[in-house]
Coordinates of C-alpha atoms and ligand atoms in Angstrom, one line a residue:
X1 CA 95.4 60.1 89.1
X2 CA 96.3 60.7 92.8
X3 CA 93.4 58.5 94.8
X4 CA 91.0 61.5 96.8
X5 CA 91.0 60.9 101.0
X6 CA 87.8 62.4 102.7
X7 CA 89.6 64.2 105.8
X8 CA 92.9 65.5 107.0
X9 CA 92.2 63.4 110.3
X10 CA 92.0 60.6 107.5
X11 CA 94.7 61.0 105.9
X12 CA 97.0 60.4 109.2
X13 CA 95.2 57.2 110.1
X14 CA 96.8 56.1 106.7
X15 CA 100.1 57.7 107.2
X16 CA 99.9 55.9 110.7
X17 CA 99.0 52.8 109.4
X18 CA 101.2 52.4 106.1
X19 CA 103.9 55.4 105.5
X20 CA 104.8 56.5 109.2
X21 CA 108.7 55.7 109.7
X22 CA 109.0 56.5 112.8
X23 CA 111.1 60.1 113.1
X24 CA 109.1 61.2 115.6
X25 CA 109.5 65.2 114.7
X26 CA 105.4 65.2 115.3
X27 CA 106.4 64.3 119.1
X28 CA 107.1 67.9 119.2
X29 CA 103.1 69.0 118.8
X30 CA 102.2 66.8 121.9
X31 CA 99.7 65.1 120.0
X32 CA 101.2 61.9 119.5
X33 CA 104.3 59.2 120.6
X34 CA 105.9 56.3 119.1
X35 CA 106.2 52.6 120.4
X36 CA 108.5 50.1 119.0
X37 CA 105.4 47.2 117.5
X38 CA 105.9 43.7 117.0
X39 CA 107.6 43.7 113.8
X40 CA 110.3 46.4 115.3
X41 CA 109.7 49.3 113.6
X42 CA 108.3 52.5 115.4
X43 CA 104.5 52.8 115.4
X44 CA 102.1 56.2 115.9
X45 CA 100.1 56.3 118.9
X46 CA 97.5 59.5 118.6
X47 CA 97.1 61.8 121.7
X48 CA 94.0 63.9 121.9
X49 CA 94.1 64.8 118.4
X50 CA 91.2 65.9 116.1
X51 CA 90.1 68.1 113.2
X52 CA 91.0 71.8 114.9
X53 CA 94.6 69.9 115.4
X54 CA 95.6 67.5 113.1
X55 CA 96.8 69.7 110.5
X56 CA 99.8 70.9 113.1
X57 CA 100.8 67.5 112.7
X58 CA 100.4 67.2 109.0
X59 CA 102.6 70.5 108.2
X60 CA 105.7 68.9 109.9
X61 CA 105.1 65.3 108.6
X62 CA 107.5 63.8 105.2
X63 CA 104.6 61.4 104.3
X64 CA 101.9 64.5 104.5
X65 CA 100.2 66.3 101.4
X66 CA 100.3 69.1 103.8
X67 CA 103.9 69.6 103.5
X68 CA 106.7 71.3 101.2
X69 CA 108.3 69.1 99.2
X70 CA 112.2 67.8 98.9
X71 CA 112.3 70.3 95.7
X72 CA 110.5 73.3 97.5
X73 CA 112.7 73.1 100.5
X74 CA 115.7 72.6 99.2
X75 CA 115.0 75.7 97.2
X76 CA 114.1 78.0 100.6
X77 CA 117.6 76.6 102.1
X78 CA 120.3 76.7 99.4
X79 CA 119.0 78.6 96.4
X80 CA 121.8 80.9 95.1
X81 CA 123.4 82.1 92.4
X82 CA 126.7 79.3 92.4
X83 CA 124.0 76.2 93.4
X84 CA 123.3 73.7 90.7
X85 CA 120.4 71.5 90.6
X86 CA 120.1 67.8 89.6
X87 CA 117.4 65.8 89.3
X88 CA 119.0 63.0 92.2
X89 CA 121.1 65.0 93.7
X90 CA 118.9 67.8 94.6
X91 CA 120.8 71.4 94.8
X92 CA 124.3 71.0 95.2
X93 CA 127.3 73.4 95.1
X94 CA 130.1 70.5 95.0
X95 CA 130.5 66.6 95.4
X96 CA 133.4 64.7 96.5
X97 CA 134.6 61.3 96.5
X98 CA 137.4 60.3 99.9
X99 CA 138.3 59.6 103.4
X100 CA 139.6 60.7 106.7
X101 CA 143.0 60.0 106.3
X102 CA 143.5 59.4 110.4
X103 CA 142.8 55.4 110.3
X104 CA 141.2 55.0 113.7
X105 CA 138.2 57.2 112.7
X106 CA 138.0 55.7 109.2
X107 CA 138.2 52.2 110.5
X108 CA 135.3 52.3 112.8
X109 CA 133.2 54.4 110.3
X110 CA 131.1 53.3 107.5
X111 CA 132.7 54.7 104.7
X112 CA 135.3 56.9 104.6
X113 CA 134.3 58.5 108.0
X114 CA 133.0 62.1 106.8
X115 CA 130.5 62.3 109.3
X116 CA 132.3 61.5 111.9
X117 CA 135.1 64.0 111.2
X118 CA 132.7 66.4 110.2
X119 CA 130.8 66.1 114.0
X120 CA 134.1 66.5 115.2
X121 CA 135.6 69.4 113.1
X122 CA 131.9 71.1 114.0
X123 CA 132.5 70.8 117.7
X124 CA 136.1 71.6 118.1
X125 CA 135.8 74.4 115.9
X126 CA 132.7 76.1 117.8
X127 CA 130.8 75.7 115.1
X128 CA 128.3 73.7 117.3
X129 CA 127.9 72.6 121.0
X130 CA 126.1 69.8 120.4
X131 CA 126.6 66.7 118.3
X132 CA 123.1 64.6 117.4
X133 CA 123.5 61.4 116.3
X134 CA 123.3 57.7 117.2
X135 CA 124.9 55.6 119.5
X136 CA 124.1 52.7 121.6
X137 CA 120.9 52.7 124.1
X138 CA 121.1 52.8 126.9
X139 CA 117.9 50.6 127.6
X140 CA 117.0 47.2 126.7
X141 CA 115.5 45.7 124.2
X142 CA 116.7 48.7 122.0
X143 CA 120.3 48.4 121.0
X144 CA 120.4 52.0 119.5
X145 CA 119.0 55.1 119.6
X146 CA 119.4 58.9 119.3
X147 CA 122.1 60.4 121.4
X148 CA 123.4 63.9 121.9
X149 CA 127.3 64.4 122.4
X150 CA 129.4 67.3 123.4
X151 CA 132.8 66.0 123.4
X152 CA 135.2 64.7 120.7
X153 CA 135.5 61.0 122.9
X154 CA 131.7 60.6 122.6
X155 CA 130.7 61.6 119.2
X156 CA 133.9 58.4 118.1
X157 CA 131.8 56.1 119.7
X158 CA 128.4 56.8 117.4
X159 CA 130.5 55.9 114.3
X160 CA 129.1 53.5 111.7
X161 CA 125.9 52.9 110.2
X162 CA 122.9 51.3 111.9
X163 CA 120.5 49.3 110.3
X164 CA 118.2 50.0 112.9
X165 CA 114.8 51.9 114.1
X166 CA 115.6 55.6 116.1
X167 CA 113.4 58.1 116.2
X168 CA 113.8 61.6 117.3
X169 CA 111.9 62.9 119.8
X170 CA 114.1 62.9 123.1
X171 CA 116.6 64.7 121.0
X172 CA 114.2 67.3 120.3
X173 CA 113.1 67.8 123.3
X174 CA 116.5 68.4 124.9
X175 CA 117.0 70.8 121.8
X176 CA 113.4 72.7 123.1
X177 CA 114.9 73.0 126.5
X178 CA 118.7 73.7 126.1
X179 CA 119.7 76.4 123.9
X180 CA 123.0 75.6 121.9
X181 CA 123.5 75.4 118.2
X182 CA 123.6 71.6 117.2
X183 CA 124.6 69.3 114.0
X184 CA 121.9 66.3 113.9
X185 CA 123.1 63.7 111.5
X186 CA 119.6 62.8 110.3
X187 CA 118.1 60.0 107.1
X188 CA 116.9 62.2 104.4
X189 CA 113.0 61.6 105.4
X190 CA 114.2 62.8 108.9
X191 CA 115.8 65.1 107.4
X192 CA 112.9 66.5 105.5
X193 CA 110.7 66.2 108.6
X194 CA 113.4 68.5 110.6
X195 CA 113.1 71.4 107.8
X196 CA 109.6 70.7 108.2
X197 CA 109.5 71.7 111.7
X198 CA 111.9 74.3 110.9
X199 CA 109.7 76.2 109.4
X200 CA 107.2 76.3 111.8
X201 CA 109.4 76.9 114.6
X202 CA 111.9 79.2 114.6
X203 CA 113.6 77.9 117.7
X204 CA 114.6 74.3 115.9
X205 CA 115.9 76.8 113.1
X206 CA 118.0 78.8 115.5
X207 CA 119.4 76.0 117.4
X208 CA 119.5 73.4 114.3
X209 CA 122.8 74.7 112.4
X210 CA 123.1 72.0 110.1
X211 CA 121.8 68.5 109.5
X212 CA 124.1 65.8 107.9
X213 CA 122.1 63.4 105.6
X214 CA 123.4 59.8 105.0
X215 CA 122.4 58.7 101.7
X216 CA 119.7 55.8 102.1
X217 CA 118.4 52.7 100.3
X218 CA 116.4 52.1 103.1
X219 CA 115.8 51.3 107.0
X220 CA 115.8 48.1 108.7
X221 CA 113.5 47.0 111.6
X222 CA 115.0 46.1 114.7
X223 CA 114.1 42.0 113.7
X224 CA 116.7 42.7 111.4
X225 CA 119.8 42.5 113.4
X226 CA 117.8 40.0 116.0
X227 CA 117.3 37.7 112.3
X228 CA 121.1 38.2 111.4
X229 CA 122.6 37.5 115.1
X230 CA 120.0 34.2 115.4
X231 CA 121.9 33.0 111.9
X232 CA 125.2 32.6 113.3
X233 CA 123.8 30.9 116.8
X234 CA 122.8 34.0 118.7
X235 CA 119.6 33.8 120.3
X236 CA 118.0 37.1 120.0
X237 CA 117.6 38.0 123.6
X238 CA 121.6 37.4 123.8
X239 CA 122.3 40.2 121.5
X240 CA 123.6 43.1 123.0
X241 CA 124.8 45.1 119.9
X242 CA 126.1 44.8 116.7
X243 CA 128.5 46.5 114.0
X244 CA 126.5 46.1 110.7
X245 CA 129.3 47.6 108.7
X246 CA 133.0 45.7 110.1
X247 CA 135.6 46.4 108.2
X248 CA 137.4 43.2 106.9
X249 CA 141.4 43.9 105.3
X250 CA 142.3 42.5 101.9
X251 CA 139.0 42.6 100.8
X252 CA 136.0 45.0 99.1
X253 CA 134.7 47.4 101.0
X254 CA 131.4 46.2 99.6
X255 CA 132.5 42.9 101.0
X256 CA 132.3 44.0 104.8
X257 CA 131.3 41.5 108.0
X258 CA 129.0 41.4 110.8
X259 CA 130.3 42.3 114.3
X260 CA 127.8 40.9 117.3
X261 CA 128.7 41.6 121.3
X262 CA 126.6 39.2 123.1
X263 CA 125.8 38.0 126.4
X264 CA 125.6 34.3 127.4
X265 CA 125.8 32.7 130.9
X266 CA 127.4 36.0 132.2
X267 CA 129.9 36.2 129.3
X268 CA 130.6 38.8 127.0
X269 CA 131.1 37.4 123.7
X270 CA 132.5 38.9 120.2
X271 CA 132.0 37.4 117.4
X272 CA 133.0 38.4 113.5
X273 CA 131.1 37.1 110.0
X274 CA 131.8 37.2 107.0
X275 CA 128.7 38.4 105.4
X276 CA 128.4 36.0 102.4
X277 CA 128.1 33.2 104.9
X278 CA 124.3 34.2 105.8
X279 CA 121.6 31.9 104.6
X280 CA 119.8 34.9 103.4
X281 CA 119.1 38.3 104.6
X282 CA 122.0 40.6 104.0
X283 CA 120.8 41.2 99.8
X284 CA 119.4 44.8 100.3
X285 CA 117.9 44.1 96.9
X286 CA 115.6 41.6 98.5
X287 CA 114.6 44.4 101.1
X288 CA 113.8 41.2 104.3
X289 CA 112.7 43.8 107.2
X290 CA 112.1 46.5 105.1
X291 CA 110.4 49.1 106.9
X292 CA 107.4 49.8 104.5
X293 CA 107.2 53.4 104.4
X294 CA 110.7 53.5 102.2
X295 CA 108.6 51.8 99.5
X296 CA 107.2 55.4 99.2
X297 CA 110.2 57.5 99.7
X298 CA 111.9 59.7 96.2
X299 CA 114.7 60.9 98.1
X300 CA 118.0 58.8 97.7
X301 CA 120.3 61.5 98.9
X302 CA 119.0 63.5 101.7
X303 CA 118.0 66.6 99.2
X304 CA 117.1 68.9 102.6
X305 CA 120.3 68.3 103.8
X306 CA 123.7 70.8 104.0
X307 CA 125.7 67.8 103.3
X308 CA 124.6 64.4 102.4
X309 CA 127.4 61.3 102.7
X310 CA 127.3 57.7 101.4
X311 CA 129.3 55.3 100.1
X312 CA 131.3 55.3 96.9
X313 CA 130.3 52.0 95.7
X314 CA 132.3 52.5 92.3
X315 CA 135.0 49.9 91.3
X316 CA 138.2 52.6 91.6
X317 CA 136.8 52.8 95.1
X318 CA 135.6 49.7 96.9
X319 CA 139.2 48.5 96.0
X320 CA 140.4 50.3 99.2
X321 CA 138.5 48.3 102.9
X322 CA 138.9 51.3 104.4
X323 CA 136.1 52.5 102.8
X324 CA 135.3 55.8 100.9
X325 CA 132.4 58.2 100.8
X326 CA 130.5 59.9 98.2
X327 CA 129.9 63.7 99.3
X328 CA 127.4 66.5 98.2
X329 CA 128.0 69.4 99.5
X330 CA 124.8 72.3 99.7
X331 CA 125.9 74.3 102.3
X332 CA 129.2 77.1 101.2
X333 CA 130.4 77.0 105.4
X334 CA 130.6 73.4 105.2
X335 CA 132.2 73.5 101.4
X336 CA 135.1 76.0 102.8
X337 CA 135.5 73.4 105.7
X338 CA 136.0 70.4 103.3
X339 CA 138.6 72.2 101.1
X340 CA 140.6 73.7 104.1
X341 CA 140.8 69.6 106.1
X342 CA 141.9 68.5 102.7
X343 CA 144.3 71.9 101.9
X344 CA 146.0 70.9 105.6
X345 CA 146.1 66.9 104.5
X346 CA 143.4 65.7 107.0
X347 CA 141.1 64.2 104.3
X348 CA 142.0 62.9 101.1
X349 CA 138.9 64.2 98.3
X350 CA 138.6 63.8 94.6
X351 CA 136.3 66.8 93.6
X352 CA 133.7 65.0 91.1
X353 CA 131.0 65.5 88.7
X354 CA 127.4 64.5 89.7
X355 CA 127.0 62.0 87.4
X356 CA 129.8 59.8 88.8
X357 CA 128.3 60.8 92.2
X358 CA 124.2 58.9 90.8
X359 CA 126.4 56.2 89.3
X360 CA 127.6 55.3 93.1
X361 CA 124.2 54.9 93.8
X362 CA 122.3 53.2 90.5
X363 CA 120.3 50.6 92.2
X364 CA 119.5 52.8 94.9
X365 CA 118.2 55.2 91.9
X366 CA 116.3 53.0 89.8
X367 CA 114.2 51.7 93.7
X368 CA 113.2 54.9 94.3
X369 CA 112.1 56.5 90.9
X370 CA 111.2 54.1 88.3
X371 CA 110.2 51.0 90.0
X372 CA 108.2 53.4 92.7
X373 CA 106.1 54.5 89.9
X374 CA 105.2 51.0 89.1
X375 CA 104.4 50.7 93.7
X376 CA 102.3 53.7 92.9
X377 CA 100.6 52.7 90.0
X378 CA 99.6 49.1 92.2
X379 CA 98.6 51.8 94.6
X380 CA 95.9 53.4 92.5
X381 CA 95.1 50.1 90.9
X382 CA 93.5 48.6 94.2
X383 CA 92.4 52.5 95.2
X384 CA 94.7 52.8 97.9
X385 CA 95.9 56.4 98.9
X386 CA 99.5 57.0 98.6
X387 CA 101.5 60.3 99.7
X388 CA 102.1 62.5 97.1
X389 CA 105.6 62.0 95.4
X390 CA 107.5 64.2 93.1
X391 CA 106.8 61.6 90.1
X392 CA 103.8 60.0 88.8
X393 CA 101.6 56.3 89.0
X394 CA 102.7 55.0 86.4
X395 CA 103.3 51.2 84.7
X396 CA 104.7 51.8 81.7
X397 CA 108.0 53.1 82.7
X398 CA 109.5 49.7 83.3
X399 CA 109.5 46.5 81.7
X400 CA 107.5 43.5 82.6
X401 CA 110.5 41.2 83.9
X402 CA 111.7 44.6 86.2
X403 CA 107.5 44.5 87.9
X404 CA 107.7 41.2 88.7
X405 CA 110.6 41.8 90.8
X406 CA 109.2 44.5 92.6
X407 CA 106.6 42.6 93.1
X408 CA 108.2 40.1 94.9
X409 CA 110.2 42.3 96.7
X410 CA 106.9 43.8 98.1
X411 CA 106.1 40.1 98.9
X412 CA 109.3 39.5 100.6
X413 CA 109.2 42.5 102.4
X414 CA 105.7 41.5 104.0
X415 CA 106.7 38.0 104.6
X416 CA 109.9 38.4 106.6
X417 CA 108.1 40.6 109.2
X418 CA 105.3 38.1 110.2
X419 CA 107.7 34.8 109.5
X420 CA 110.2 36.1 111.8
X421 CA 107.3 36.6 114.6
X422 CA 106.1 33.4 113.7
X423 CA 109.7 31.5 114.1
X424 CA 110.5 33.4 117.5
X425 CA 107.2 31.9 118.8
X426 CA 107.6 28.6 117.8
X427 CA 111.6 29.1 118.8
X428 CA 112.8 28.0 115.5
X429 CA 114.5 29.5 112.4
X430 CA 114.3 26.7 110.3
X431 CA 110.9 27.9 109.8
X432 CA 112.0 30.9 108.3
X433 CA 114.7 29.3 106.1
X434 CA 111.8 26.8 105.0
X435 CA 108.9 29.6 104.7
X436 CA 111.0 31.7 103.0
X437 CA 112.8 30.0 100.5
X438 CA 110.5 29.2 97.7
X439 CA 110.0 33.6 97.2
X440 CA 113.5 33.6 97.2
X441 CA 114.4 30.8 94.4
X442 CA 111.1 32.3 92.2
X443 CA 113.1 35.9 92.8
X444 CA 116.4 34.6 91.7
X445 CA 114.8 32.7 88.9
X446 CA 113.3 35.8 87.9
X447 CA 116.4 37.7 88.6
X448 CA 118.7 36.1 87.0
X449 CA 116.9 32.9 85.2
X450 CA 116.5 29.2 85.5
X451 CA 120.2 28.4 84.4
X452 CA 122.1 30.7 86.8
X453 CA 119.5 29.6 89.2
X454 CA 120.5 25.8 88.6
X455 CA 124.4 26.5 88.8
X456 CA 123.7 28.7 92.1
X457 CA 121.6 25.7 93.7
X458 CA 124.5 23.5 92.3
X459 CA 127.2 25.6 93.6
X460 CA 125.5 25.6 97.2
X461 CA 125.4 21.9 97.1
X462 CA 128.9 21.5 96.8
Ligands
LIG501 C1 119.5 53.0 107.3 C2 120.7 53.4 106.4 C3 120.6 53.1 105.0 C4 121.7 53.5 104.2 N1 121.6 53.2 102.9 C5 122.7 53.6 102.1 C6 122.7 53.3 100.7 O1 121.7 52.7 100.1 N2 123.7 53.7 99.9 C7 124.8 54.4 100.5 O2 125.7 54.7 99.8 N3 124.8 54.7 101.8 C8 123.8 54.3 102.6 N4 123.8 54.6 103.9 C9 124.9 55.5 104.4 C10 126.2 54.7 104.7 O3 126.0 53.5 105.3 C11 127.1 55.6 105.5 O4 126.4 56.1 106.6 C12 127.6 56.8 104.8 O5 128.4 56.3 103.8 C13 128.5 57.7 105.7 O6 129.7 57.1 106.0 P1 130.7 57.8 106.9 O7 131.9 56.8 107.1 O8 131.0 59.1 106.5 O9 129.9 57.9 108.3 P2 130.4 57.6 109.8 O10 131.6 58.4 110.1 O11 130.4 56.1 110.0 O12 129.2 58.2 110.6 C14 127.9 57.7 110.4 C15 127.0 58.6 111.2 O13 125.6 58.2 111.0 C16 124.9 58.1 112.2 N5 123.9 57.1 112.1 C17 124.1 55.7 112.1 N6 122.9 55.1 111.9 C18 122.0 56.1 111.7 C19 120.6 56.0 111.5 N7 119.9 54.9 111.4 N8 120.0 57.2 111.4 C20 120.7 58.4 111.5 N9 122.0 58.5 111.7 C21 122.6 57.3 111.8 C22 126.0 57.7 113.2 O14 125.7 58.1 114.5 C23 127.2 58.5 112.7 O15 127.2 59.8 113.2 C24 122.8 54.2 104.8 C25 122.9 54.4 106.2 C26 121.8 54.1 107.0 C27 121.9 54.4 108.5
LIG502 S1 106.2 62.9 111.5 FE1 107.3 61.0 111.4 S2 106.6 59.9 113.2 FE2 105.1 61.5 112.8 S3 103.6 60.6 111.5 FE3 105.0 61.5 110.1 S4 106.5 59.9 109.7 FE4 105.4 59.2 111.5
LIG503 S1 114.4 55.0 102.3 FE1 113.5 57.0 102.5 S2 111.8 56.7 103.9 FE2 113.1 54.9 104.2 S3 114.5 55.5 105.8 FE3 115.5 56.0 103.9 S4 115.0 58.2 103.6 FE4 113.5 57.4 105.1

């Protein structure tokens, strides 16, 4: 049973204080603005705001009761007679599996560089004017942020994924104020926020022509790459930027490195890792800088979205480096556009069924519906409000080894925001390693039991 708040004006002090992630769509009611907090994750600042207004916020919020859900707006944008529906996916009218055949887009991408060629193919088609995603910041501390690009050159250099805090509301705002019809690649609760404001504005919807999902497991705070560049001897305020997702040949693409561009007595520095070389960190399973609001989030695939794009971790696919997406296609313009690139030999596609398309993604599935029943259930148990979800509270959907997990997940979550504060004051990571270790042995223990546990230790001895 879904735990009763008193006010609307209450219900977005507890979106503010536990299940904001940041977008910053609400930016565009004046009533509130975002500030990066000490664990690096945006943070809601209120503006003049109080029970005559606080619903305009609400309406155009992903964590609100107030809003349409991932199933009611997927339904307003692409309900037709070809569009299927599954219960991951959302609506879909085809999926794909493939790459960008030209290797200097597909290199410096994620996967297999489908958003990048499809920003491209947008803008040089006339499709759009404006490109909206992410690329580097141009102020410090932040080494990312939303950027809005209007030529081919430009829209290269936001390639790649980043594990990393942006929030929209300088995009919108130029959106507001320059008329133009723009692609914003956007995570699927950005997504879902966008749609929201959509609705309630129709000059986002005129201008907005189509937003491109990535398919998310969830967002990192900006300690994250700060925590993975201090590993390999890079003191945080050194960093200048970082490539999460560098491509190393001859092996997995699951297997990809760490690239860090620092700064050190006036030197500009490059330096490469191979990602199983971190103490810890890098297990998305463990979820270390976790920004909490994704404990609460359903939607694996960008739903709202005309296409979503992720990465085809499958083992006929990670074979290949170079990387390879997984594609769901919603929108019939963008659906023509795929089969034409690949009819003219620009990308390479495998046309698939859904089902190999949720099997890419099985962890990222069984996070975000099964075990979050089991977060909501803890939820109710301590009388907490939660946002509503398209599932139930519930504890009995997974077995008691699978809640102690998330459990400690939770914990580890939690833990590496404050530790990581804590060893930045006192200037020393060994704190971390030593704070943080004992949650990680009882995970694997739990994981994966006391005799794997013992060969693992073993192994790392040797
Ligand atoms: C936080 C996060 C979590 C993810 N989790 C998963 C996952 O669990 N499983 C999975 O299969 N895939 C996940 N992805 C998606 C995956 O990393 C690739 O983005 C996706 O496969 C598309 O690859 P591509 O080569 O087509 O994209 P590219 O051609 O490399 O283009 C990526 C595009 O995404 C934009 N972008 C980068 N960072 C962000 C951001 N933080 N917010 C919005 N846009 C951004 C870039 O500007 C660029 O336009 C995640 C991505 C992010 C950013
Ligand atoms: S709209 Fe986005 S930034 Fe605003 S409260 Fe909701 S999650 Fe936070
Ligand atoms: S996991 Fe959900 S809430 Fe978190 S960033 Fe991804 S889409 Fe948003």
């Amino acid at each position: 049973m879904a735990v009763r708040i008193q006010s609307d004006l209450d219900q977005l002090e507890l979106i503010k204080k536990n299940y904001c992630i940041g977008c910053g769509v609400c930016t565009t009611t004046k009533h509130t603005s975002l500030y990066l907090d000490e664990i690096g994750k945006y943070k809601l600042k209120l503006k003049n705001i109080d029970s005559t207004n606080v619903n305009e916020v609400l309406e155009i919020c992903p964590f609100s009761s107030k809003a349409n859900n991932e199933d009611k707006l997927g339904e307003l944008l692409f309900s037709t007679e070809n569009i299927r529906k599954n219960d991951n996916l959302g609506f879909y009218l085809s999926n794909y599996i493939g790459h960008i055949k030209e290797d200097s887009i597909r290199l410096k991408a994620s996967s297999g560089g489908i958003i990048t060629w499809l920003l491209k193919n947008l803008l040089n088609t006339g499709y759009i004017t404006h490109a909206v995603h992410v690329g580097n910041s141009k102020s410090r501390p932040l080494l990312f942020e939303y950027s809005i690009s209007e030529e081919e050159e430009a829209i290269l250099t936001g390639a790649s994924s980043r594990y990393y805090p942006v929030e929209l509301s300088k995009v919108l705002n130029y959106i507001k104020n320059n008329d133009g019809r723009y692609a914003i690649v956007a995570l699927p609760c950005f997504a879902k926020g966008i749609r929201l404001l959509q609705q309630r504005n129709s000059l986002y919807k005129e201008r907005i022509k189509y937003v491109i999902s990535p398919v998310c497991g969830h967002l990192k705070t900006a300690n994250y790459a700060r925590f993975l560049a201090w590993q390999k001897g890079i003191f945080p305020n050194e960093l200048n930027s970082i490539n999460f997702r560098k491509k190393i040949p001859d092996r997995l693409a699951s297997q990809y490195g760490t690239e860090f561009f620092s700064i050190k007595n006036n030197q500009n520095l490059v330096t490469t890792v191979n990602n199983s070389t971190y103490k810890m960190g890098t297990d998305w399973g463990h979820g270390m800088f976790k920004n909490p609001a994704c404990d609460f989030c359903d939607d694996t695939f960008g739903e709202v979205a005309d296409i979503s794009v992720g990465d085809a971790w499958l083992p006929q696919y990670i074979k290949d480096y170079k990387g390879n997406s997984v594609i769901v296609v919603r929108n019939p313009e963008i659906d023509e556009i795929l089969k034409a690139d690949t009819k003219n030999g620009e990308l390479y596609l495998d046309k698939v069924e859904p089902e190999m398309v949720e099997k890419s993604q099985a962890g990222g599935i069984r996070n975000k519906r099964g075990d979050l029943k089991y977060r909501l259930w803890l939820k109710e148990q301590k009388g907490n409000w939660y946002p509503p979800k398209r599932i139930g509270a519930f504890d009995n959907d997974i077995n008691d080894k699978r809640k102690k997990i998330v459990r400690l997940r939770i914990q580890i979550s939690q833990v590496s925001h404050q530790l990581f504060i804590e060893s930045l004051n006192k200037g020393n990571l060994k704190y971390f390693y030593k704070k943080m270790m004992p949650l990680l042995n009882h995970y694997f223990i739990t994981y994966y039991g006391p005799i794997k546990f013992i060969k693992h230790k073993l192994k790392q001895l040797l």
